mmCIF file of C-alpha atoms in Angstrom:
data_model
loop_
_atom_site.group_PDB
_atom_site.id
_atom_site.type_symbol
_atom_site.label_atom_id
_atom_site.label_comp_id
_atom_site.label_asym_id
_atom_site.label_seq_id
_atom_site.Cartn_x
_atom_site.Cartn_y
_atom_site.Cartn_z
ATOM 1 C CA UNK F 21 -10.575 14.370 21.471
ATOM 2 C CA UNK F 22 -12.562 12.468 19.205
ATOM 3 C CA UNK F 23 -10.808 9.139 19.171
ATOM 4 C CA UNK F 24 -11.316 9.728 23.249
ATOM 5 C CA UNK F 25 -14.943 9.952 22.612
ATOM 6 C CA UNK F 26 -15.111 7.112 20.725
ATOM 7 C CA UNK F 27 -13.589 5.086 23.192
ATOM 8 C CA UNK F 28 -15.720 6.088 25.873
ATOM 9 C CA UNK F 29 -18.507 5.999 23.993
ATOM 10 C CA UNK F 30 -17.390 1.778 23.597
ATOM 11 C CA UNK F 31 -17.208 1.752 27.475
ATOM 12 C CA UNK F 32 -13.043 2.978 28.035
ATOM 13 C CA UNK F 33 -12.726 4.632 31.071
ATOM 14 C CA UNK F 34 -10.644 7.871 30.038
ATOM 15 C CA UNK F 35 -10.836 11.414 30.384
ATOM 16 C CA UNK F 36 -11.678 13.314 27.311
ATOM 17 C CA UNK F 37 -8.792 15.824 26.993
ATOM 18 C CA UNK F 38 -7.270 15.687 23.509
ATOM 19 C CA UNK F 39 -4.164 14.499 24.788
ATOM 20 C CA UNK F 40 -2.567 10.769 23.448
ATOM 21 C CA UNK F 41 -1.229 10.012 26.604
ATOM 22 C CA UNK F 42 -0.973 6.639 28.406
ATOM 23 C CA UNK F 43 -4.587 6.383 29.223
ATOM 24 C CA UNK F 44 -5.301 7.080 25.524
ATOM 25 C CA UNK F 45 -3.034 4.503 24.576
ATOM 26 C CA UNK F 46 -3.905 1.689 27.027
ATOM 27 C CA UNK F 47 -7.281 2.044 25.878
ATOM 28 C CA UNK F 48 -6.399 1.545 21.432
ATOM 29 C CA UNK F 49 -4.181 -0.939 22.785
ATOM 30 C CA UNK F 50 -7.139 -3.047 24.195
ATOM 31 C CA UNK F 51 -9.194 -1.760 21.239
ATOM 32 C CA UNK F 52 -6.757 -3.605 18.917
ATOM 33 C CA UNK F 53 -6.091 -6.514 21.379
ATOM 34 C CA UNK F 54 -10.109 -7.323 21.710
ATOM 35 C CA UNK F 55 -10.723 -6.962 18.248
ATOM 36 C CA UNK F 56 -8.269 -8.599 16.136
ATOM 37 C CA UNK F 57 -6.100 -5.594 15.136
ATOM 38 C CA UNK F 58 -2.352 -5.322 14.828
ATOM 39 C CA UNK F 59 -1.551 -4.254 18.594
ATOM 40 C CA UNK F 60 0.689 -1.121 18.682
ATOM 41 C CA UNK F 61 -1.465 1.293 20.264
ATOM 42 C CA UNK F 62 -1.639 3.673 17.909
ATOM 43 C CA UNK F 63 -5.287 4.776 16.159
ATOM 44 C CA UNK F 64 -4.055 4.469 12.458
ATOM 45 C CA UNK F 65 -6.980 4.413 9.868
ATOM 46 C CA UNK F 66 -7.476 0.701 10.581
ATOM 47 C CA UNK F 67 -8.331 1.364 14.140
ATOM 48 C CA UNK F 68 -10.154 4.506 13.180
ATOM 49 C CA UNK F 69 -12.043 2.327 10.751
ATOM 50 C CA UNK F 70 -12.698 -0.529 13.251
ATOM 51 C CA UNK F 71 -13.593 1.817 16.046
ATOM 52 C CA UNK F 72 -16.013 3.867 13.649
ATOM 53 C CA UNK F 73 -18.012 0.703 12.573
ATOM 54 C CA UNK F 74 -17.401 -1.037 15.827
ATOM 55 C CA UNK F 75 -19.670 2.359 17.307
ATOM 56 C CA UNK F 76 -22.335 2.317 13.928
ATOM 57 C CA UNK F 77 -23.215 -1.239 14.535
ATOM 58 C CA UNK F 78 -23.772 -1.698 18.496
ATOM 59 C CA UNK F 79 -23.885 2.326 19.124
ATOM 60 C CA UNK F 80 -22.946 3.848 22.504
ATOM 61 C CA UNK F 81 -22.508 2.858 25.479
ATOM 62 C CA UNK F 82 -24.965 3.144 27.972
ATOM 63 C CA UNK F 83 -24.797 3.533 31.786
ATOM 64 C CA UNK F 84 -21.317 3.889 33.409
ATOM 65 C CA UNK F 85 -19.797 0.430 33.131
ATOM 66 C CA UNK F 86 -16.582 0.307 32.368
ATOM 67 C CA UNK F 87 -15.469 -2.391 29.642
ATOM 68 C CA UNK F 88 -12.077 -3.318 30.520
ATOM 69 C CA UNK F 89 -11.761 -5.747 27.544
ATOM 70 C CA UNK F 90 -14.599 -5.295 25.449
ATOM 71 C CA UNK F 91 -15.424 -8.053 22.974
ATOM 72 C CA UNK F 92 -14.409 -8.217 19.695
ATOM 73 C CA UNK F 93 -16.067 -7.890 16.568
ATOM 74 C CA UNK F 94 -15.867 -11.235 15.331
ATOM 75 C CA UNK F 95 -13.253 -13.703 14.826
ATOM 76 C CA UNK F 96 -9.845 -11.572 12.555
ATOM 77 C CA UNK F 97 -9.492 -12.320 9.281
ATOM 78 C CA UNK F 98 -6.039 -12.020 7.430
ATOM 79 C CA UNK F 99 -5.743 -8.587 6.775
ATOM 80 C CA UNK F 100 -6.410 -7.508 10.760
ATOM 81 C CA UNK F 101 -9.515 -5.490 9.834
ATOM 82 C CA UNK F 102 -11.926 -8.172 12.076
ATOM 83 C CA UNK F 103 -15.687 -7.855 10.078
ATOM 84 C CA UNK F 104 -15.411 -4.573 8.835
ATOM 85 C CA UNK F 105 -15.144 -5.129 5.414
ATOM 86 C CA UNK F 106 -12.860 -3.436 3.021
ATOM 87 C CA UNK F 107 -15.102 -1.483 1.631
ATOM 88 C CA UNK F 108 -16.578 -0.289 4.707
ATOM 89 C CA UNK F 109 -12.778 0.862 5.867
ATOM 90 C CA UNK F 110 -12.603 2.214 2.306
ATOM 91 C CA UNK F 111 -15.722 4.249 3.189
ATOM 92 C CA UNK F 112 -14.497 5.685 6.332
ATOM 93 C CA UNK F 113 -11.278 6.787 4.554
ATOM 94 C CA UNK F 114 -12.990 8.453 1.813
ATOM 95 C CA UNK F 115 -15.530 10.629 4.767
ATOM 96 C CA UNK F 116 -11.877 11.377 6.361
ATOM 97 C CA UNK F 117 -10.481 12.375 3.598
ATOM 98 C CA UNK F 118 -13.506 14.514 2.210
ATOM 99 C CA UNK F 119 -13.298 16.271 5.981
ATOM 100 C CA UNK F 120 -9.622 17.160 5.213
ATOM 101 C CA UNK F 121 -10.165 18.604 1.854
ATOM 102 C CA UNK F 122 -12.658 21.438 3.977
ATOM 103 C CA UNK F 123 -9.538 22.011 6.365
ATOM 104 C CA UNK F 124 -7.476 22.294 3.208
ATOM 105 C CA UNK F 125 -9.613 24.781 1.978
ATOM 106 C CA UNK F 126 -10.202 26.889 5.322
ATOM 107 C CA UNK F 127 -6.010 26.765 5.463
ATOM 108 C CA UNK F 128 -5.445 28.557 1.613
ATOM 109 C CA UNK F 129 -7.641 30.998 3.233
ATOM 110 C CA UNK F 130 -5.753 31.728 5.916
ATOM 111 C CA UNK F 131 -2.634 31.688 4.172
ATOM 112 C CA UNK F 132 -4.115 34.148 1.961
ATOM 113 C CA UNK F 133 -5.360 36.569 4.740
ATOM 114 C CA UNK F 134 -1.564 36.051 6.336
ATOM 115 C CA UNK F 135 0.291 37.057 2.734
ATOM 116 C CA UNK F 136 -1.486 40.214 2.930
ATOM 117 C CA UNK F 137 -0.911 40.808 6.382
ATOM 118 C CA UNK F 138 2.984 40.642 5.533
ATOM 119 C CA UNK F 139 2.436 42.421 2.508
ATOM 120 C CA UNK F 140 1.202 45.300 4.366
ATOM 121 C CA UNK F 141 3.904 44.980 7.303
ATOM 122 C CA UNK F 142 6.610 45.097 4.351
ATOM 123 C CA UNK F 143 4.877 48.310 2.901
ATOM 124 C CA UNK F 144 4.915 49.698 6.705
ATOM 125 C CA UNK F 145 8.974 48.823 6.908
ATOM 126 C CA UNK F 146 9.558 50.483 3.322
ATOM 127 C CA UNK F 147 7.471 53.862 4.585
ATOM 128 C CA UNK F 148 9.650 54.095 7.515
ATOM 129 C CA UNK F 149 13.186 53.559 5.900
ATOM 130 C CA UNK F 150 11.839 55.855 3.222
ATOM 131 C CA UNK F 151 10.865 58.726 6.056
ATOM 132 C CA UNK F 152 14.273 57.645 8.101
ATOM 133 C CA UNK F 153 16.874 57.562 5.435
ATOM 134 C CA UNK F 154 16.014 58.966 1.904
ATOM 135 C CA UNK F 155 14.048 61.856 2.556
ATOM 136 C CA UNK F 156 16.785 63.515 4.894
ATOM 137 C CA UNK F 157 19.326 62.336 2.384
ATOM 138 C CA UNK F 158 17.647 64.298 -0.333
ATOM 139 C CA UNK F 159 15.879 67.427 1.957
ATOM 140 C CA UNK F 160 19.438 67.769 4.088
ATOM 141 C CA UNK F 161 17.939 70.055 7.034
ATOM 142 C CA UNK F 162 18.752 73.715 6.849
ATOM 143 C CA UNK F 163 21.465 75.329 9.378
ATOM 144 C CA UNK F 164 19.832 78.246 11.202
ATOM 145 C CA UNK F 165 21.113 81.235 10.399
ATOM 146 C CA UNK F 166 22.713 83.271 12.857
ATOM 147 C CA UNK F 167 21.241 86.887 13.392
#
């Protein structure tokens, strides 16, 4: 959903739905096409990059035009990155990565809170053979006795 807001924040006309489908793609595609990029239609961290300072330097879009082929940054340079340079990229990739490590963090949590769960679900099981199968096996229920 983000890399869809991006896009229509540069002037793509696509719906916002989190989904990469054809739309989505048609829309990197001319990303990468207008601006120099290796053309595969898929938002790698070089398109991320490029989109990212594409957005900080002319911001959003206004109005409801619809940029079929927006201009590029500026003429490519060897590597495919356009003007963004490397350290700018570089930049980008560290924010990304510093938003994954809080993911990373929220997950060991969860795995934590799910190891418990199970640990309590295995002490449930172990109860219940205990009450099915051991206790009768030792406590053997008592014939009536006839009168």
């Amino acid at each position: 959903m983000l890399l869809q807001e991006k896009l229509v924040q540069l002037g793509y006309d696509i719906k916002v739905d989190g989904r990469y489908g054809p739309k989505t793609t048609e829309a990197v595609t001319a990303y990468q096409k207008a601006n120099g990029l290796k053309v595969d239609g898929i938002a790698g961290d070089i398109t991320m990059a490029s989109i990212a300072a594409r957005l900080k330097a002319t911001g959003p879009a206004t109005g409801s035009a619809v940029a079929a082929d927006p201009p590029g940054l500026a003429t490519p340079i060897a590597g495919g990155l356009g003007a963004i340079s490397i350290a700018e990229a570089g930049k980008q990739l560290t924010d990304q990565a510093d938003a994954l490590r809080g993911y990373a963090e929220f997950s060991s949590v969860i795995g934590y809170a799910a190891g418990v769960l199970m640990a309590i679900g295995v002490g449930i099981i172990a109860v219940g053979i205990v009450r099915t199968y051991i206790v009768p096996a030792l406590r053997p229920a008592k014939a009536p006795v006839p009168e």
